[in-house]
CSV table of C-alpha atoms in Angstrom, one decimal:
chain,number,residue,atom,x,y,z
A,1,UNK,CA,-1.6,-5.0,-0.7
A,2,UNK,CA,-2.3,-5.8,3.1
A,3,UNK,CA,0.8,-8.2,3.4
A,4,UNK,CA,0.5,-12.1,4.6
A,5,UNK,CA,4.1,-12.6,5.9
A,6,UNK,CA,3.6,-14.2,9.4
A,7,UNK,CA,4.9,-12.8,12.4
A,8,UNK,CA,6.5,-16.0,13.5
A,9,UNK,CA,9.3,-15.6,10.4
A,10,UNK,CA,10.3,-12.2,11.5
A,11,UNK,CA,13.8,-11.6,13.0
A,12,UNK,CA,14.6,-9.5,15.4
A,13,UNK,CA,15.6,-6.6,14.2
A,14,UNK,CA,11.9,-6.0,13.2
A,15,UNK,CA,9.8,-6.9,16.3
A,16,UNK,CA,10.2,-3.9,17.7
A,17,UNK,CA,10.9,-0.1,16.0
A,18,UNK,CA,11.3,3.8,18.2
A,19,UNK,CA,10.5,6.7,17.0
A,20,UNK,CA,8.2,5.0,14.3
A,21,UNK,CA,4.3,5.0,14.4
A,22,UNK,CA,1.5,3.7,12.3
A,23,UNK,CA,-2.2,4.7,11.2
A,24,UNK,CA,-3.5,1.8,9.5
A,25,UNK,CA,-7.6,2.2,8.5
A,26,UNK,CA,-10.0,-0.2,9.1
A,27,UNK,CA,-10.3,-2.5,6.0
A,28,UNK,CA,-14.1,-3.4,4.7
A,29,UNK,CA,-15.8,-4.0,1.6
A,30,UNK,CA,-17.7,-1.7,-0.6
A,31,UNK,CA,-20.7,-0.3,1.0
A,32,UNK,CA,-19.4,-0.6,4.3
A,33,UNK,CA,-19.9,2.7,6.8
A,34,UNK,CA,-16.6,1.4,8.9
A,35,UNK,CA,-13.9,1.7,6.4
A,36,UNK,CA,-10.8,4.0,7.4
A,37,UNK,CA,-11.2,4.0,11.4
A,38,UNK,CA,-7.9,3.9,13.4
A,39,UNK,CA,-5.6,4.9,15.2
A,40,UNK,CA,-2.1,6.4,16.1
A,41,UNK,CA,-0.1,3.7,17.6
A,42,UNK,CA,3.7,2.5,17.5
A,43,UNK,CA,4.7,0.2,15.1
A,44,UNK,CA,4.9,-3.6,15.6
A,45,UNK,CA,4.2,-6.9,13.8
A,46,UNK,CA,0.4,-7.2,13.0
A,47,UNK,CA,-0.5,-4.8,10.7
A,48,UNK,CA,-0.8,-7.5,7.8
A,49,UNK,CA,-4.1,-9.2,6.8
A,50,UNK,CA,-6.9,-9.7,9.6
A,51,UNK,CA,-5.7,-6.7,11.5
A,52,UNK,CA,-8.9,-4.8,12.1
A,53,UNK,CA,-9.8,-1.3,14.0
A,54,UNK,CA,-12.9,0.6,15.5
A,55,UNK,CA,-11.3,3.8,15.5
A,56,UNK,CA,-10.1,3.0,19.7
A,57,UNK,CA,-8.7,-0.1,19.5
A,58,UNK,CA,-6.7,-1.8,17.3
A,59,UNK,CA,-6.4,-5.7,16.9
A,60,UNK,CA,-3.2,-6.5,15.3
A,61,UNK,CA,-3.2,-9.9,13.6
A,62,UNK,CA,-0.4,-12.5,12.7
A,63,UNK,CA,0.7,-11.6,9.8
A,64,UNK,CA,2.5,-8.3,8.5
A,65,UNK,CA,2.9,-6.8,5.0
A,66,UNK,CA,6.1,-4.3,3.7
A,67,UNK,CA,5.8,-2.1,6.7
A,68,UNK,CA,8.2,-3.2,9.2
A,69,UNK,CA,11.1,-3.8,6.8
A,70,UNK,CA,10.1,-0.6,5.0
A,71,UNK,CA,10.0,1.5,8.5
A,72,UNK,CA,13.5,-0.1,9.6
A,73,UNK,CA,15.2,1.1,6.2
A,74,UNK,CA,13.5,4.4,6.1
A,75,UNK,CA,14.8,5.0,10.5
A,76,UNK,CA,18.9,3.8,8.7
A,77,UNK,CA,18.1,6.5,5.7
A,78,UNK,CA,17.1,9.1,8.5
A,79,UNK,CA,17.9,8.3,11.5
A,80,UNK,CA,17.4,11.5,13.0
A,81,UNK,CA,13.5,11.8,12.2
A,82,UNK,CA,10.7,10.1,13.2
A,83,UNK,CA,8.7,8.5,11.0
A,84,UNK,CA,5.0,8.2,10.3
A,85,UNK,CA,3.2,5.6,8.0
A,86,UNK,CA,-0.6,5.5,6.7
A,87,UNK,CA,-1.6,2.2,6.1
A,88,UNK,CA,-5.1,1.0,4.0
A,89,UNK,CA,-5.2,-1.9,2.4
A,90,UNK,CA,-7.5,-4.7,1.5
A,91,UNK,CA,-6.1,-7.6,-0.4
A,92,UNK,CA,-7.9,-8.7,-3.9
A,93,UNK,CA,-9.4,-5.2,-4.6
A,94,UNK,CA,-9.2,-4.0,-8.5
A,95,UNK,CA,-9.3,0.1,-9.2
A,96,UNK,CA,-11.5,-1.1,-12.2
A,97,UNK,CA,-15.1,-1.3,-11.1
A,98,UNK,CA,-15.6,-3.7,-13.5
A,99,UNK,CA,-13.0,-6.4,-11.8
A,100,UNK,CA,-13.9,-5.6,-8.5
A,101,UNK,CA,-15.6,-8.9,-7.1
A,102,UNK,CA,-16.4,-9.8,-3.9
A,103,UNK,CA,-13.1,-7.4,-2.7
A,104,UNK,CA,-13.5,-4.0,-3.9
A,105,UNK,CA,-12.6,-1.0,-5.9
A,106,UNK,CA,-10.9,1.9,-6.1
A,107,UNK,CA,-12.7,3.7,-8.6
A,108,UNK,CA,-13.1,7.4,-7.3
A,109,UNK,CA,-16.2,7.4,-9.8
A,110,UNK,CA,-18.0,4.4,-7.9
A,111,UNK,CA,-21.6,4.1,-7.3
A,112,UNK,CA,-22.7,1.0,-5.6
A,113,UNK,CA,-23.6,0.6,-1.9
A,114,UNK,CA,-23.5,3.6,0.1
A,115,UNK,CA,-21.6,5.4,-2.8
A,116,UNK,CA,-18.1,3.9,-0.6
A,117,UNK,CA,-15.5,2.0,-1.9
A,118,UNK,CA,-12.1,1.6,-1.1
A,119,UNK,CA,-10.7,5.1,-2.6
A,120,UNK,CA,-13.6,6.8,0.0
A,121,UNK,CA,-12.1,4.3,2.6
A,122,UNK,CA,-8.6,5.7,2.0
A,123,UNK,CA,-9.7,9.5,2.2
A,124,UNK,CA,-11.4,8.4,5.4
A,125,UNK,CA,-8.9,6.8,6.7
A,126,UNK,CA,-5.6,9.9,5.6
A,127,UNK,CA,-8.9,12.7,7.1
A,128,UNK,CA,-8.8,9.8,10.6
A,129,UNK,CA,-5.1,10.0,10.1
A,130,UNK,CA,-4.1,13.9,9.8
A,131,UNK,CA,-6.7,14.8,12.2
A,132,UNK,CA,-4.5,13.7,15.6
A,133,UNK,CA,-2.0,16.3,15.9
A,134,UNK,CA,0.1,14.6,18.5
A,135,UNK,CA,0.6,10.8,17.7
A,136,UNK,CA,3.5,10.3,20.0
A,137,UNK,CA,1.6,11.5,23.0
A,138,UNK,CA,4.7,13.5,23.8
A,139,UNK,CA,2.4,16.9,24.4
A,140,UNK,CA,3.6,18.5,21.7
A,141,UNK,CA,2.3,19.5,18.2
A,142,UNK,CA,3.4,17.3,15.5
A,143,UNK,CA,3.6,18.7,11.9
A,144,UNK,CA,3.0,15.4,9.3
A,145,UNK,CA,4.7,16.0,6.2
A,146,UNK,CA,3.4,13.6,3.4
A,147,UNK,CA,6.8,12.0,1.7
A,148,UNK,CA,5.5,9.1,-0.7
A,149,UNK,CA,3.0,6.6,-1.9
A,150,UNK,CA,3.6,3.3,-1.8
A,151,UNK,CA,1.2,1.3,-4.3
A,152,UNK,CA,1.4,-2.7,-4.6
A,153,UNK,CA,-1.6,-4.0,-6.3
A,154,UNK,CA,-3.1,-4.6,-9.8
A,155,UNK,CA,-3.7,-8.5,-9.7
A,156,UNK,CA,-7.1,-7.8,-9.7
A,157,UNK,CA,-7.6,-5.9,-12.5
A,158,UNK,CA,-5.1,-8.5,-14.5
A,159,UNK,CA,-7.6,-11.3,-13.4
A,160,UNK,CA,-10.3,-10.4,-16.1
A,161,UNK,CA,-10.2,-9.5,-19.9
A,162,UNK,CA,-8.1,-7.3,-22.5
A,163,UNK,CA,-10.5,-4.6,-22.1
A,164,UNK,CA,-10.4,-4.3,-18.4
A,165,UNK,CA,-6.3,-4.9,-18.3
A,166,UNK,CA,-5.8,-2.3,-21.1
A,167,UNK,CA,-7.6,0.5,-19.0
A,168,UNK,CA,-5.5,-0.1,-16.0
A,169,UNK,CA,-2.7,2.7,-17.4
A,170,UNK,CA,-5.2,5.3,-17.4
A,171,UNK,CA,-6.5,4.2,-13.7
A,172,UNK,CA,-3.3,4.0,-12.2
A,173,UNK,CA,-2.8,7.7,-13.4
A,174,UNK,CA,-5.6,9.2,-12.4
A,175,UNK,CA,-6.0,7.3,-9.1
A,176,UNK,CA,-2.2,8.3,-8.4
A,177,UNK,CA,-2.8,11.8,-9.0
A,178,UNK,CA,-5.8,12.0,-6.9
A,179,UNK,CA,-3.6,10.4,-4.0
A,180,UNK,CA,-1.2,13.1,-4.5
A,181,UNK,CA,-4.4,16.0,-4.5
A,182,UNK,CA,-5.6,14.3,-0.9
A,183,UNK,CA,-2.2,14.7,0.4
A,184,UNK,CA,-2.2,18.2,-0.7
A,185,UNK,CA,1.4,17.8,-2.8
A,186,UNK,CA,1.9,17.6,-6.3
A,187,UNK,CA,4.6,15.2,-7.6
A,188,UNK,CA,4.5,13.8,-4.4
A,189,UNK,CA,6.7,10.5,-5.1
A,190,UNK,CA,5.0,7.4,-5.8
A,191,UNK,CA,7.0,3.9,-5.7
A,192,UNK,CA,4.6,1.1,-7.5
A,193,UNK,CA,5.1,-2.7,-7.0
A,194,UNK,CA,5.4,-4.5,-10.6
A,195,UNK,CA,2.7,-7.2,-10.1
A,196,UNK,CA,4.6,-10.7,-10.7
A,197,UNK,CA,3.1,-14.3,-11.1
A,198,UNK,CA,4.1,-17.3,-9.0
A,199,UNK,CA,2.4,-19.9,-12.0
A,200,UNK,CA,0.6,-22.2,-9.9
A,201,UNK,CA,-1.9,-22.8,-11.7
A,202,UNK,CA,-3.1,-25.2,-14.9
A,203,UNK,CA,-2.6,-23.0,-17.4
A,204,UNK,CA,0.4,-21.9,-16.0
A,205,UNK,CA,-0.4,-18.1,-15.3
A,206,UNK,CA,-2.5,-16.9,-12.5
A,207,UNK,CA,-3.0,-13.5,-13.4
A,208,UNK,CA,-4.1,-14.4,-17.0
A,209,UNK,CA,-4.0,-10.8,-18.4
A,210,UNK,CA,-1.2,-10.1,-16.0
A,211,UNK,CA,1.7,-8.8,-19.0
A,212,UNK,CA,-0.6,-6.3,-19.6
A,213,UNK,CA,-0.7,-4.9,-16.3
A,214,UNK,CA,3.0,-4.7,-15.8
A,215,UNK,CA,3.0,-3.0,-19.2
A,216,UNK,CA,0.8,-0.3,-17.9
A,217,UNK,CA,2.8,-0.2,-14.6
A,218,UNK,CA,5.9,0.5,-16.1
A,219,UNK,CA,4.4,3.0,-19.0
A,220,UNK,CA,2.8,4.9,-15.8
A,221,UNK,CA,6.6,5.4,-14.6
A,222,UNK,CA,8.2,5.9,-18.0
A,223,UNK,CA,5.9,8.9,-18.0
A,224,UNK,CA,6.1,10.2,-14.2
A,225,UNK,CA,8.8,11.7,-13.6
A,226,UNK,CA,8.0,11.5,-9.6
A,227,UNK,CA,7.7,7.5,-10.0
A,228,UNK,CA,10.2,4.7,-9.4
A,229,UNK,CA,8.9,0.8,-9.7
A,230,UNK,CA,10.1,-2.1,-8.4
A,231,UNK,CA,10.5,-5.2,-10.1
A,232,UNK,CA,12.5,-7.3,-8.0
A,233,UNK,CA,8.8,-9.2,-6.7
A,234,UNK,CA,9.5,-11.5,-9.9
A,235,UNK,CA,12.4,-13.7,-7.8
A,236,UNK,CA,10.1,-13.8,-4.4
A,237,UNK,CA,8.9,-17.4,-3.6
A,238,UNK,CA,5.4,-17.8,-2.4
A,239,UNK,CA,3.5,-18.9,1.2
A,240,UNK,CA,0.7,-21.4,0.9
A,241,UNK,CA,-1.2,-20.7,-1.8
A,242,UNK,CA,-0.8,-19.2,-5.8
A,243,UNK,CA,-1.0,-14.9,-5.0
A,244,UNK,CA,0.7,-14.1,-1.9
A,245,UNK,CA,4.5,-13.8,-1.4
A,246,UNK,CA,6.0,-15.1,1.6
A,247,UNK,CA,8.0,-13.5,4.4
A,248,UNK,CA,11.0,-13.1,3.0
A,249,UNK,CA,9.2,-11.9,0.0
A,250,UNK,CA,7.3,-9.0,1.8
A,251,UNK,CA,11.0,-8.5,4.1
A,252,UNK,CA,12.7,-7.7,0.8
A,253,UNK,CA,9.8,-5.9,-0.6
A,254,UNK,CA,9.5,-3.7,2.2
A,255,UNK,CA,13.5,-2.8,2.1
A,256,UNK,CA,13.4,-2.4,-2.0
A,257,UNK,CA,10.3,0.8,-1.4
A,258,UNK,CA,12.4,2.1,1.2
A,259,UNK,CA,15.3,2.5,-1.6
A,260,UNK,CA,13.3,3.8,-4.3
A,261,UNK,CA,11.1,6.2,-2.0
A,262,UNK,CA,14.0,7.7,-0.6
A,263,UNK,CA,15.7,8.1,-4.2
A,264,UNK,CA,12.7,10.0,-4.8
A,265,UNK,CA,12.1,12.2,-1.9
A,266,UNK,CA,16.3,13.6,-2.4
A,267,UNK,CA,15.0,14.6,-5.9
A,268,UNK,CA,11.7,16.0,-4.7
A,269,UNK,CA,13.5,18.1,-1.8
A,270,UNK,CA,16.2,18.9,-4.3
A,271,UNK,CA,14.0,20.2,-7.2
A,272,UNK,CA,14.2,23.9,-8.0
């Protein structure tokens, strides 16, 4: 999930953030050799859909996704740390290769253009990331400590047939778990968005094998012990058209990560 709440709905209290910064990789198709570039900077609105970076500049955009309202939680839970968030995301995109489209895939397995999707775009983009060993310029050494993944998507892979819907369990789990291997931490917490539905459309459901995704979703944290979901996406309204939430949508679902991530991260830190 990228994130399509506008910039112009935001309050205050999350235009502007300290002590909190932001990789966010370059978002491209399949095949293309500029996935993942980026860079260090400190987190404010634009970091939602159209923001775009050659690896020296970043363009922020109008729009912003959970990040802000997930970063200002996180700074209340601890305040004395600062905080540092790696961002890719490109709206659309399935894991199945099959359901990919004209967005993309995650499938680690991929062979199409270039042999890139968006799971080499994401290694590209946490290598880009991890690589800069002082991202607040201060001149000292910073040590990144991976704490959580945050995973909002599956609309995709709901938007095709039985077949396609009833593999997403076993993609989740292994696409999870390789997140965790790039990161270099088993068990590392992962939070996942339940997919909801906003029913504009004909038939009444946009995301026609979309029960069967949230099935999957919630099997994959029945049987994770390091995994937390959150459901609360089935009361947020919607902007302008039938699959994105609107800002108070992305506001709340930015806050409700921060609460399960943290949950997770005491019982990580606390585990024998």
């Amino acid at each position: 999930m990228n994130g399509f709440g506008f910039n112009k709905d935001l309050p205050n209290d999350l235009k502007s953030f300290k002590d909190v910064y932001i990789f966010q990789g370059n978002s491209v198709p399949d095949g293309n050799l500029n996935g993942g570039l980026g860079k260090w900077d400190v987190l404010k609105p634009g970091n939602g859909t159209g923001f775009k970076s050659n690896g020296k500049t970043n363009t922020l955009s109008d729009r912003f996704g959970l990040e802000l309202s997930f970063a200002k939680k996180m700074k209340e839970l601890f305040p004395n740390d600062k905080i540092a968030l790696i961002k890719y995301a490109r709206e659309g995109t399935s894991i199945d290769s099959l359901a990919k489209g004209d967005f993309g895939c995650w499938d680690a397995d991929f062979q199409g253009l270039n042999g890139l999707n968006q799971y080499d775009n994401f290694l590209k983009t946490v290598k880009n990331a991890l690589s800069e060993t002082d991202i607040d310029k201060d001149g000292k050494k910073d040590l990144i400590v991976p704490s959580g993944i945050l995973w909002m998507q599956g609309e995709g892979d709901a938007s095709y047939d039985e077949a396609i819907a009833n593999r997403y369990y076993d993609h989740l789990k292994i696409l999870m778990n390789q997140m965790r291997a790039a990161l270099l931490t088993d068990d590392l917490p992962v939070v996942i968005g339940k997919i909801s539905d906003s029913g504009k459309d004909k038939s009444g459901r946009v995301w026609k094998m979309g029960e069967l995704v949230q099935y999957a979703q919630e099997k994959f944290v029945l049987n994770d012990k390091s995994a937390a979901i959150v459901r609360s996406t089935k009361n947020y309204g919607y902007g302008d058209d039938p699959w994105h939430y609107n800002s108070a949508g992305y506001i709340d679902l930015g806050q409700k990560f921060a609460e399960e991530v943290f949950r997770l991260i005491i019982n990580f830190e606390n585990k024998p």
